[in-house]
Tab-separated table of C-alpha atoms and ligand atoms in Angstrom:
chain	number	residue	atom	x	y	z
Q	712	UNK	CA	124.128	24.862	83.722
Q	713	UNK	CA	121.529	22.185	83.368
Q	714	UNK	CA	120.184	22.299	79.775
Q	715	UNK	CA	116.567	22.235	80.901
Q	716	UNK	CA	117.030	25.374	83.019
Q	717	UNK	CA	118.886	27.140	80.214
Q	718	UNK	CA	116.042	26.301	77.895
Q	719	UNK	CA	113.433	27.566	80.365
Q	720	UNK	CA	115.230	30.850	80.987
Q	721	UNK	CA	116.236	31.614	77.426
Q	722	UNK	CA	112.781	31.387	76.104
Q	723	UNK	CA	110.588	32.425	78.988
Q	724	UNK	CA	106.892	33.024	78.219
Q	725	UNK	CA	103.916	33.799	80.468
Q	726	UNK	CA	103.074	30.102	80.734
Q	727	UNK	CA	101.603	29.914	84.223
Q	728	UNK	CA	102.972	26.518	85.220
Q	729	UNK	CA	106.529	27.425	84.205
Q	730	UNK	CA	106.374	30.691	86.112
Q	731	UNK	CA	105.041	28.955	89.232
Q	732	UNK	CA	107.891	26.422	88.997
Q	733	UNK	CA	110.462	29.202	88.658
Q	734	UNK	CA	108.904	31.109	91.596
Q	735	UNK	CA	108.848	28.147	93.971
Q	736	UNK	CA	111.375	25.469	93.007
Q	737	UNK	CA	113.801	25.178	95.931
Q	738	UNK	CA	116.687	24.014	93.672
Q	739	UNK	CA	119.578	26.378	94.363
Q	740	UNK	CA	121.195	25.824	90.970
Q	741	UNK	CA	117.987	26.996	89.300
Q	742	UNK	CA	117.834	30.052	91.596
Q	743	UNK	CA	121.442	31.010	90.816
Q	744	UNK	CA	120.856	30.608	87.063
Q	745	UNK	CA	117.657	32.680	87.179
Q	746	UNK	CA	119.272	35.549	89.060
Q	747	UNK	CA	122.375	35.521	86.845
Q	748	UNK	CA	120.423	35.402	83.650
Q	749	UNK	CA	118.205	38.319	84.824
Q	750	UNK	CA	121.310	40.464	85.603
Q	751	UNK	CA	122.794	39.667	82.222
Q	752	UNK	CA	119.611	40.613	80.377
Q	753	UNK	CA	119.424	43.865	82.349
Q	754	UNK	CA	123.073	44.669	81.517
Q	755	UNK	CA	122.563	43.827	77.888
Q	756	UNK	CA	119.206	45.611	77.329
Q	757	UNK	CA	119.297	48.653	79.610
Q	758	UNK	CA	123.001	48.854	80.560
Q	759	UNK	CA	124.434	48.327	84.043
Q	760	UNK	CA	123.326	51.736	85.220
Q	761	UNK	CA	120.994	52.199	88.232
Q	762	UNK	CA	118.733	55.274	88.217
Q	763	UNK	CA	118.276	57.094	91.510
Q	764	UNK	CA	114.921	58.723	92.227
Q	765	UNK	CA	114.774	60.981	95.257
Q	766	UNK	CA	111.606	59.965	97.141
Q	767	UNK	CA	109.627	62.859	98.599
Q	768	UNK	CA	106.807	61.667	100.873
Q	769	UNK	CA	104.736	64.798	100.367
Q	770	UNK	CA	101.783	64.001	102.619
Q	771	UNK	CA	100.201	61.164	104.625
Q	772	UNK	CA	96.673	62.663	104.397
Q	773	UNK	CA	94.567	60.003	102.741
Q	774	UNK	CA	90.912	59.540	101.892
Q	775	UNK	CA	91.282	55.794	101.306
Q	776	UNK	CA	91.027	52.904	103.765
Q	777	UNK	CA	93.099	50.116	102.267
Q	778	UNK	CA	93.134	47.457	104.966
Q	779	UNK	CA	96.867	46.721	104.759
Q	780	UNK	CA	98.139	50.276	104.873
Q	781	UNK	CA	99.473	52.117	107.925
Q	782	UNK	CA	98.272	55.534	106.752
Q	783	UNK	CA	94.704	54.426	105.986
Q	784	UNK	CA	92.181	57.126	106.812
Q	785	UNK	CA	90.709	55.160	109.788
Q	786	UNK	CA	94.074	54.718	111.556
Q	787	UNK	CA	93.669	57.243	114.359
Q	788	UNK	CA	97.220	57.110	115.720
Q	789	UNK	CA	98.835	58.712	112.694
Q	790	UNK	CA	99.802	62.391	112.943
Q	791	UNK	CA	98.747	63.803	109.572
Q	792	UNK	CA	101.085	66.188	107.767
Q	793	UNK	CA	101.774	67.833	104.448
Q	794	UNK	CA	105.148	69.360	103.522
Q	795	UNK	CA	105.167	73.108	102.905
Q	796	UNK	CA	105.839	74.268	99.325
Q	797	UNK	CA	109.250	75.421	100.408
Q	798	UNK	CA	110.102	72.030	101.887
Q	799	UNK	CA	109.100	70.281	98.634
Q	800	UNK	CA	111.106	72.707	96.490
Q	801	UNK	CA	114.109	72.425	98.805
Q	802	UNK	CA	114.027	68.620	98.560
Q	803	UNK	CA	113.691	68.803	94.753
Q	804	UNK	CA	116.554	71.207	94.390
Q	805	UNK	CA	118.617	69.073	96.695
Q	806	UNK	CA	117.916	66.039	94.428
Q	807	UNK	CA	118.838	68.070	91.339
Q	808	UNK	CA	122.077	69.359	92.853
Q	809	UNK	CA	122.906	65.861	94.051
Q	810	UNK	CA	122.591	64.822	90.358
Q	811	UNK	CA	119.740	62.414	90.827
Q	812	UNK	CA	117.984	63.302	87.641
Q	813	UNK	CA	114.476	62.738	88.995
Q	814	UNK	CA	112.270	62.687	92.040
Q	815	UNK	CA	109.116	60.789	93.019
Q	816	UNK	CA	106.407	62.929	94.666
Q	817	UNK	CA	104.385	60.446	96.633
Q	818	UNK	CA	101.423	60.961	98.911
Q	819	UNK	CA	98.258	59.521	100.423
Q	820	UNK	CA	95.365	59.765	98.002
Q	821	UNK	CA	93.186	62.820	97.914
Q	822	UNK	CA	91.086	64.047	95.003
Q	823	UNK	CA	89.650	67.303	96.331
Q	824	UNK	CA	90.291	70.531	94.363
Q	825	UNK	CA	92.766	71.945	96.888
Q	826	UNK	CA	94.970	68.884	96.533
Q	827	UNK	CA	94.751	68.821	92.731
Q	828	UNK	CA	95.736	72.483	92.647
Q	829	UNK	CA	98.547	71.983	95.126
Q	830	UNK	CA	100.170	69.181	93.101
Q	831	UNK	CA	99.825	71.252	89.905
Q	832	UNK	CA	101.447	74.196	91.640
Q	833	UNK	CA	104.295	72.077	93.059
Q	834	UNK	CA	104.983	70.544	89.595
Q	835	UNK	CA	105.275	74.012	88.076
Q	836	UNK	CA	107.467	75.326	90.865
Q	837	UNK	CA	109.804	72.314	90.641
Q	838	UNK	CA	110.287	72.907	86.933
Q	839	UNK	CA	111.076	76.589	87.559
Q	840	UNK	CA	113.494	75.850	90.375
Q	841	UNK	CA	115.456	73.252	88.409
Q	842	UNK	CA	115.537	74.748	84.900
Q	843	UNK	CA	113.127	72.008	83.816
Q	844	UNK	CA	115.955	69.518	84.249
Q	845	UNK	CA	114.510	67.451	87.096
Q	846	UNK	CA	111.918	64.880	86.037
Q	847	UNK	CA	109.027	64.231	88.380
Q	848	UNK	CA	107.279	60.977	88.881
Q	849	UNK	CA	103.917	61.212	90.638
Q	850	UNK	CA	102.544	58.560	92.989
Q	851	UNK	CA	99.354	60.158	94.311
Q	852	UNK	CA	96.738	57.466	93.821
Q	853	UNK	CA	93.727	57.056	91.614
Q	854	UNK	CA	92.562	60.256	89.928
Q	855	UNK	CA	90.252	61.165	87.064
Q	856	UNK	CA	91.604	61.402	83.552
Q	857	UNK	CA	91.190	65.113	83.712
Q	858	UNK	CA	93.391	65.365	86.787
Q	859	UNK	CA	96.002	63.123	85.215
Q	860	UNK	CA	96.001	65.413	82.184
Q	861	UNK	CA	96.269	68.600	84.294
Q	862	UNK	CA	99.292	67.177	86.112
Q	863	UNK	CA	100.849	65.922	82.915
Q	864	UNK	CA	100.611	69.422	81.377
Q	865	UNK	CA	102.111	70.855	84.538
Q	866	UNK	CA	105.203	68.749	84.106
Q	867	UNK	CA	104.528	65.249	85.545
Q	868	UNK	CA	106.009	62.733	83.175
Q	869	UNK	CA	105.730	59.427	84.994
Q	870	UNK	CA	103.109	57.988	87.268
Q	871	UNK	CA	103.218	55.052	89.638
Q	872	UNK	CA	99.943	53.417	90.578
Q	873	UNK	CA	100.147	49.859	91.887
Q	874	UNK	CA	97.416	47.429	90.972
Q	875	UNK	CA	98.386	45.776	94.304
Q	876	UNK	CA	97.286	42.383	92.911
Q	877	UNK	CA	95.851	41.593	89.491
Q	878	UNK	CA	93.422	39.104	91.097
Q	879	UNK	CA	90.173	41.056	91.526
Q	880	UNK	CA	88.908	38.730	94.333
Q	881	UNK	CA	92.032	39.195	96.336
Q	882	UNK	CA	91.926	42.964	95.638
Q	883	UNK	CA	88.442	43.109	96.997
Q	884	UNK	CA	89.393	41.219	100.170
Q	885	UNK	CA	92.098	43.874	100.834
Q	886	UNK	CA	89.762	46.803	100.592
Q	887	UNK	CA	86.534	47.916	102.240
Q	888	UNK	CA	83.303	47.434	100.244
Q	889	UNK	CA	82.270	51.056	100.037
Q	890	UNK	CA	82.313	51.818	96.337
Q	891	UNK	CA	85.578	53.780	96.707
Q	892	UNK	CA	87.981	50.862	96.388
Q	893	UNK	CA	87.030	49.134	93.145
Q	894	UNK	CA	89.371	46.984	91.113
Q	895	UNK	CA	87.851	48.131	87.845
Q	896	UNK	CA	88.377	51.835	88.822
Q	897	UNK	CA	92.047	51.044	89.483
Q	898	UNK	CA	92.384	49.411	86.063
Q	899	UNK	CA	90.618	52.280	84.398
Q	900	UNK	CA	92.985	54.753	86.081
Q	901	UNK	CA	95.948	52.823	84.759
Q	902	UNK	CA	94.488	52.899	81.282
Q	903	UNK	CA	93.928	56.689	81.550
Q	904	UNK	CA	97.556	57.176	82.558
Q	905	UNK	CA	98.807	55.445	79.434
Q	906	UNK	CA	96.315	57.309	77.277
Q	907	UNK	CA	97.406	60.643	78.726
Q	908	UNK	CA	100.991	59.947	77.694
Q	909	UNK	CA	102.614	59.097	81.034
Q	910	UNK	CA	105.385	56.663	81.441
Q	911	UNK	CA	103.204	54.250	83.361
Q	912	UNK	CA	104.257	52.211	86.346
Q	913	UNK	CA	102.409	49.686	88.426
Q	914	UNK	CA	103.201	46.896	90.833
Q	915	UNK	CA	101.975	44.421	93.414
Q	916	UNK	CA	102.501	43.335	96.992
Q	917	UNK	CA	104.033	39.927	97.321
Q	918	UNK	CA	103.102	37.320	99.902
Q	919	UNK	CA	99.730	38.727	100.852
Q	920	UNK	CA	97.461	36.516	102.958
Q	921	UNK	CA	95.492	34.366	100.531
Q	922	UNK	CA	97.827	35.072	97.612
Q	923	UNK	CA	99.166	32.009	95.782
Q	924	UNK	CA	102.140	31.484	93.507
Q	925	UNK	CA	99.696	31.101	90.639
Q	926	UNK	CA	98.320	34.547	91.353
Q	927	UNK	CA	101.871	35.995	91.304
Q	928	UNK	CA	102.504	34.258	87.964
Q	929	UNK	CA	99.344	35.965	86.689
Q	930	UNK	CA	100.593	39.303	88.050
Q	931	UNK	CA	103.669	38.898	85.800
Q	932	UNK	CA	101.407	38.136	82.862
Q	933	UNK	CA	99.365	41.230	83.736
Q	934	UNK	CA	102.409	43.528	83.597
Q	935	UNK	CA	103.343	42.047	80.257
Q	936	UNK	CA	99.835	42.209	78.737
Q	937	UNK	CA	99.248	45.704	80.046
Q	938	UNK	CA	102.544	46.737	78.541
Q	939	UNK	CA	103.699	48.757	81.545
Q	940	UNK	CA	106.894	50.842	81.436
Q	941	UNK	CA	107.934	50.541	85.085
Q	942	UNK	CA	107.280	48.192	87.974
Q	943	UNK	CA	107.712	48.581	91.702
Q	944	UNK	CA	106.846	45.564	93.768
Q	945	UNK	CA	107.838	44.278	97.177
Q	946	UNK	CA	106.852	42.039	100.062
Q	947	UNK	CA	103.612	42.602	101.935
Q	948	UNK	CA	104.458	43.548	105.529
Q	949	UNK	CA	102.270	43.606	108.610
Q	950	UNK	CA	101.183	47.064	109.791
Q	951	UNK	CA	100.148	48.698	113.066
Q	952	UNK	CA	96.627	49.937	112.612
Q	953	UNK	CA	95.788	47.637	109.734
Q	954	UNK	CA	92.548	45.686	109.368
Q	955	UNK	CA	93.668	42.447	107.693
Q	956	UNK	CA	91.162	39.819	108.778
Q	957	UNK	CA	92.839	36.753	107.266
Q	958	UNK	CA	95.924	36.125	109.453
Q	959	UNK	CA	96.055	32.401	108.734
Q	960	UNK	CA	97.773	31.171	105.706
Q	961	UNK	CA	100.568	33.727	105.846
Q	962	UNK	CA	103.825	33.386	103.951
Q	963	UNK	CA	106.870	33.608	106.238
Q	964	UNK	CA	108.987	36.766	105.894
Q	965	UNK	CA	111.704	34.724	104.219
Q	966	UNK	CA	109.286	33.300	101.740
Q	967	UNK	CA	107.995	36.751	100.887
Q	968	UNK	CA	111.523	37.972	100.385
Q	969	UNK	CA	112.476	35.068	98.193
Q	970	UNK	CA	109.302	35.411	96.117
Q	971	UNK	CA	109.916	39.138	95.696
Q	972	UNK	CA	113.437	38.618	94.353
Q	973	UNK	CA	112.304	35.914	91.984
Q	974	UNK	CA	109.403	38.188	90.762
Q	975	UNK	CA	112.003	40.860	89.945
Q	976	UNK	CA	114.237	38.351	88.085
Q	977	UNK	CA	111.311	36.815	86.162
Q	978	UNK	CA	109.942	40.150	85.195
Q	979	UNK	CA	113.316	41.210	83.820
Q	980	UNK	CA	113.319	38.061	81.618
Q	981	UNK	CA	109.734	38.703	80.456
Q	982	UNK	CA	110.066	42.481	79.947
Q	983	UNK	CA	113.633	43.175	79.114
Q	984	UNK	CA	113.521	46.965	78.740
Q	985	UNK	CA	111.278	48.124	81.631
Q	986	UNK	CA	112.473	49.948	84.661
Q	987	UNK	CA	112.232	47.810	87.840
Q	988	UNK	CA	112.615	49.341	91.284
Q	989	UNK	CA	114.429	47.612	94.152
Q	990	UNK	CA	111.631	48.517	96.588
Q	991	UNK	CA	112.054	49.884	100.056
Q	992	UNK	CA	109.871	47.161	101.580
Q	993	UNK	CA	112.508	44.564	100.705
Q	994	UNK	CA	114.881	46.256	103.093
Q	995	UNK	CA	112.401	45.942	105.991
Q	996	UNK	CA	113.033	42.204	105.858
Q	997	UNK	CA	116.738	42.132	105.119
Q	998	UNK	CA	119.129	45.140	105.033
Q	999	UNK	CA	120.872	43.711	101.938
Q	1000	UNK	CA	117.741	42.815	100.006
Q	1001	UNK	CA	117.571	45.955	97.857
Q	1002	UNK	CA	121.093	45.314	96.621
Q	1003	UNK	CA	120.111	41.683	96.131
Q	1004	UNK	CA	117.260	42.942	93.855
Q	1005	UNK	CA	119.839	44.982	91.858
Q	1006	UNK	CA	121.894	41.765	91.541
Q	1007	UNK	CA	118.885	39.983	90.025
Q	1008	UNK	CA	117.662	42.522	87.464
Q	1009	UNK	CA	116.313	45.699	89.108
Q	1010	UNK	CA	117.667	49.056	87.820
Q	1011	UNK	CA	116.035	51.741	90.003
Q	1012	UNK	CA	116.720	52.797	93.581
Q	1013	UNK	CA	114.657	55.435	95.408
Q	1014	UNK	CA	116.622	57.013	98.233
Q	1015	UNK	CA	114.283	58.734	100.636
Q	1016	UNK	CA	114.896	62.496	100.735
Q	1017	UNK	CA	111.876	63.494	102.797
Q	1018	UNK	CA	112.771	65.921	105.687
Q	1019	UNK	CA	113.534	63.674	108.728
Q	1020	UNK	CA	110.886	65.193	111.003
Q	1021	UNK	CA	108.110	63.697	108.883
Q	1022	UNK	CA	109.505	60.218	108.342
Q	1023	UNK	CA	107.913	58.422	111.278
Q	1024	UNK	CA	104.480	59.567	110.113
Q	1025	UNK	CA	104.778	57.907	106.709
Q	1026	UNK	CA	104.945	54.271	107.838
Q	1027	UNK	CA	102.932	52.233	105.377
Q	1028	UNK	CA	104.170	49.102	107.147
Q	1029	UNK	CA	106.053	48.049	110.327
Q	1030	UNK	CA	109.839	48.211	110.485
Q	1031	UNK	CA	110.139	50.735	107.648
Q	1032	UNK	CA	113.850	51.367	107.205
Q	1033	UNK	CA	115.767	54.704	107.053
Q	1034	UNK	CA	113.637	56.755	109.495
Q	1035	UNK	CA	116.750	58.579	110.737
Q	1036	UNK	CA	118.909	58.587	107.596
Q	1037	UNK	CA	118.758	61.933	105.803
Q	1038	UNK	CA	118.818	62.431	101.973
Q	1039	UNK	CA	122.543	63.077	101.673
Q	1040	UNK	CA	123.523	60.070	103.832
Q	1041	UNK	CA	121.074	57.950	101.931
Q	1042	UNK	CA	122.468	58.812	98.528
Q	1043	UNK	CA	126.027	58.224	99.754
Q	1044	UNK	CA	124.973	54.898	101.300
Q	1045	UNK	CA	123.499	53.599	98.006
Q	1046	UNK	CA	126.464	54.891	95.988
Q	1047	UNK	CA	128.747	52.828	98.342
Q	1048	UNK	CA	126.467	49.800	98.284
Q	1049	UNK	CA	126.426	49.755	94.487
Q	1050	UNK	CA	130.196	49.220	94.557
Q	1051	UNK	CA	129.370	45.648	95.712
Q	1052	UNK	CA	127.590	44.991	92.489
Q	1053	UNK	CA	128.416	45.180	88.771
Q	1054	UNK	CA	126.230	48.332	88.496
Q	1055	UNK	CA	127.019	52.040	88.599
Q	1056	UNK	CA	124.849	55.044	89.512
Q	1057	UNK	CA	123.436	57.020	86.543
Q	1058	UNK	CA	124.159	60.531	87.696
Q	1059	UNK	CA	122.220	63.401	86.054
Q	1060	UNK	CA	120.124	61.034	83.955
Q	1061	UNK	CA	116.369	61.231	83.912
Q	1062	UNK	CA	116.287	57.470	83.397
Q	1063	UNK	CA	113.220	57.165	81.209
Q	1064	UNK	CA	112.334	53.534	80.726
Q	1065	UNK	CA	113.525	52.226	77.366
Q	1066	UNK	CA	110.292	50.345	77.161
Q	1067	UNK	CA	108.370	53.629	76.893
Q	1068	UNK	CA	110.488	54.746	73.937
Q	1069	UNK	CA	110.127	51.342	72.310
Q	1070	UNK	CA	106.353	51.237	72.662
Q	1071	UNK	CA	105.975	54.785	71.341
Q	1072	UNK	CA	108.183	54.027	68.420
Q	1073	UNK	CA	106.003	50.955	67.634
Q	1074	UNK	CA	102.833	53.053	67.785
Q	1075	UNK	CA	104.300	55.730	65.494
Q	1076	UNK	CA	105.430	53.057	63.106
Q	1077	UNK	CA	102.008	51.433	63.071
Q	1078	UNK	CA	100.376	54.813	62.394
Q	1079	UNK	CA	102.759	55.498	59.532
Q	1080	UNK	CA	102.013	52.158	57.974
Q	1081	UNK	CA	98.215	52.366	58.218
R	1772	5AD	N1	103.173	46.196	103.075
R	1772	5AD	C1	103.837	46.378	101.919
R	1772	5AD	N2	103.568	47.364	101.025
R	1772	5AD	C2	102.570	48.230	101.395
R	1772	5AD	N3	102.093	49.307	100.751
R	1772	5AD	C3	101.116	49.861	101.486
R	1772	5AD	N4	100.968	49.128	102.651
R	1772	5AD	C4	101.890	48.136	102.580
R	1772	5AD	C5	102.185	47.061	103.466
R	1772	5AD	N5	101.546	46.855	104.596
R	1772	5AD	C6	102.494	49.697	99.383
R	1772	5AD	C7	101.286	49.576	98.435
R	1772	5AD	C8	101.112	50.985	97.898
R	1772	5AD	C9	102.538	51.505	98.105
R	1772	5AD	C10	102.629	53.031	98.114
R	1772	5AD	O1	102.940	50.994	99.320
R	1772	5AD	O2	101.616	48.657	97.393
R	1772	5AD	O3	100.702	51.025	96.548
């Protein structure tokens, strides 16, 4: 490989110009080198195992109105649902018996008391039903620190809350100005998650209208500076029922896909021990793109195990894949797909991000030395 590329990739920093070059340079030799290096770093630092998280889309009831999202509160054509307790437990037990090691409980954002209690109750019941062996990641939006603590004590160990973009101006353009969609509140929620003790995950949408490669480079720097444990990021996709006013200046689908894969690879080089998901949205552009993400540094797959009858009502974006593929078929599918890579599924493993252990170890050490 060209020495200059080798030098860039071996010693990658958050230098914005370099990251922009690596995100956009059409040189195929560079692209191949970047993806290969990212896979090697993943294999060396976290092993060649891929963690499976069973994704349970608990409810599409949402109090927020994010302009890009298909289940925003003001989209009238969505049939609103919430799974029954039994359906959630059944899905969790299925994941446990299928040896997935963990599930993600995801839902639209609500912060009323009934919802907070319900999630607490579900966390407790999942622990009981699976001998405390199944780990639960929550992805239920912005909450107060108190709520985060309640859910942590009830058994939630990881939390995913995407920053969506680390550019506050772009964030504002994607949300209504109503005091309920504030960039600083999102940041504060992320800080509360870390403080509470969660393995903390965030992420961004890639190829948003008005988003530049410079902004994406700064998103990478944001992940690094915020010291996150897990990242899920994928292409922005158009949505029925959305309210995106800026339709000019759009990245093509291929560009969004390419940028997304390069973001995964670059993040792997910048944060060697974090968990990185091969996000579902990738697959809406290209059926092979999630496996491509594994080939360039990702180490988490989230097979959807939501009961089939609810799937079409949880469409955050158009062309969402897997509406008719049930949990068992999905797990089998990804197990087979992984055979086309150098990775293997990590059965029965919770798959805590190594980064979380490393950052806690550092904090303990600092405490001991002070
Ligand atoms: N395109 C891509 N991703 C989207 N999400 C919501 N709407 C879209 C869309 N139109 C993502 C957001 C959110 C996550 C649950 O789904 O990043 O945090």
